[in-house]
Coordinates of C-alpha atoms in Angstrom, one line a residue:
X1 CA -31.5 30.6 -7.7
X2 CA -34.6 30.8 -9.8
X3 CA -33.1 33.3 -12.0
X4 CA -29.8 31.2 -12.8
X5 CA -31.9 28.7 -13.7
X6 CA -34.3 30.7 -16.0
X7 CA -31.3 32.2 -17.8
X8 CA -30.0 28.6 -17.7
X9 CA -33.0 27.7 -19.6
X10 CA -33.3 30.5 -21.9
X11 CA -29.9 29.8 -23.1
X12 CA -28.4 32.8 -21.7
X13 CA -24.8 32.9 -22.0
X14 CA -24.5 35.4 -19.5
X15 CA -24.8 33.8 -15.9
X16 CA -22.8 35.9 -13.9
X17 CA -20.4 35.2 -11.1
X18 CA -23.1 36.3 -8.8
X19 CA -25.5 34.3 -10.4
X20 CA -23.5 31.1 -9.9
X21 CA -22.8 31.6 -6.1
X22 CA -26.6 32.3 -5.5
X23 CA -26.9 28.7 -7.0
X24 CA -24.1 27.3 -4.7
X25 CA -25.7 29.2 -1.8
X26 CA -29.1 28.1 -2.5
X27 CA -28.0 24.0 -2.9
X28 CA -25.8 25.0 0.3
X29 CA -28.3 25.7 2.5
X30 CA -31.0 23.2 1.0
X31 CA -28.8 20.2 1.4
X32 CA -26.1 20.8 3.6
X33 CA -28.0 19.2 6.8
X34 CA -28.8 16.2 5.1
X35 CA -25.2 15.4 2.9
X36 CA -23.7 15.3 7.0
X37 CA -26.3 13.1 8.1
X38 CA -25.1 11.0 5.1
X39 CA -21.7 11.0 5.8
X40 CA -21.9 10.6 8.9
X41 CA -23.4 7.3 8.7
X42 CA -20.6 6.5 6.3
X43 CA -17.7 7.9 8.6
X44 CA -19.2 7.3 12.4
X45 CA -17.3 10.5 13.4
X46 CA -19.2 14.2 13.2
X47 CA -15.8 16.6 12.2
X48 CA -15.0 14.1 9.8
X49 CA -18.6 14.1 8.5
X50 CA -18.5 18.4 8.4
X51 CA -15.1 18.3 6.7
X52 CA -16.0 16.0 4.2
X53 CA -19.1 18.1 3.5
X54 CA -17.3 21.4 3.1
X55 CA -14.4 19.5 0.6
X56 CA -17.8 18.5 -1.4
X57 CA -19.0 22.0 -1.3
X58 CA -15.2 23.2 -2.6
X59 CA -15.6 20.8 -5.5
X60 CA -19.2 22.2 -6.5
X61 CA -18.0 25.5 -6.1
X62 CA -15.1 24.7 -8.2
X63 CA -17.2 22.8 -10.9
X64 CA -19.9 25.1 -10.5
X65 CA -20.6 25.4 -14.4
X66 CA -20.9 21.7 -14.3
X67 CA -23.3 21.5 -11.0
X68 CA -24.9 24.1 -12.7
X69 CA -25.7 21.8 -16.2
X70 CA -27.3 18.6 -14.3
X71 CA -30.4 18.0 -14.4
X72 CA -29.8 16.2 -10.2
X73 CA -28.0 18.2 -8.4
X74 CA -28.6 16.7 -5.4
X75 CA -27.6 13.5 -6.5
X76 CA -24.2 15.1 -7.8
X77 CA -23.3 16.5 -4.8
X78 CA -23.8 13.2 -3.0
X79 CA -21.6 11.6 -5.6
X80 CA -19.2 13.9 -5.5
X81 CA -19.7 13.3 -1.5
X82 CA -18.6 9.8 -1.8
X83 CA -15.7 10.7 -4.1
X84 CA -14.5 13.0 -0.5
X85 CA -15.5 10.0 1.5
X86 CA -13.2 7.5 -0.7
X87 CA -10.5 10.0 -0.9
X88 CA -10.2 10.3 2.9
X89 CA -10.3 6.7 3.8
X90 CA -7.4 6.2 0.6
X91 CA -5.0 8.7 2.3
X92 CA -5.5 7.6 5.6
X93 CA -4.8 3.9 4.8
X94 CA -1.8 5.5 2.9
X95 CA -0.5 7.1 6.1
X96 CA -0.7 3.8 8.2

C-alpha cells in the first residue's frame, strides 16, 4: 500500500492495476473485522452483516480510483457501508 500511496502523492499517473488491488487488499484486511462488527449492530443478524461487508468491498473495488483519492478511507467505506445497509432494508420492505 505504501507505494500506491507514494506514487499517489508524487502525482504519478501510473498506479497500476496491481497497485490498486494492493490498496483494496491492504484496507481489506485492516478494516474488514471492524465494518462487520458495525453492521452487525445495525442488522442484528451475522450473514447479513458479512454480505453487506463484501457488497461494500465490491463498491470500493469498483470505485477504487475514488477510494483511492480520499483523504478517510475508513470513513468512506463505512459510508458506503450504510448505503449497502439502506439498500437492503429498501428491497426487503419492497418484497413485503
Amino acid at each position: 500500500m505504501t507505494g500506491f500511496i507514494n506514487k499517489l502523492l508524487e502525482g504519478e499517473n501510473t498506479v497500476t492495476e496491481r497497485d490498486k488491488q494492493e490498496l483494496l487488499h491492504a484496507l481489506f484486511t485492516a478494516h474488514y473485522h471492524a465494518l462487520v462488527a458495525a453492521a452487525y449492530r445495525l442488522c442484528s443478524n451475522r450473514e447479513l452483516a458479512e454480505d453487506i461487508v463484501q457488497n461494500t468491498f465490491v463498491v470500493a473495488q469498483v470505485r477504487i480510483d475514488v477510494l483511492a483519492a480520499v483523504d478517510n478511507q475508513r470513513a468512506w467505506l463505512y459510508k458506503v457501508m450504510q448505503n449497502v445497509i439502506g439498500d437492503v432494508y429498501r428491497r426487503q420492505k419492497a418484497m413485503e
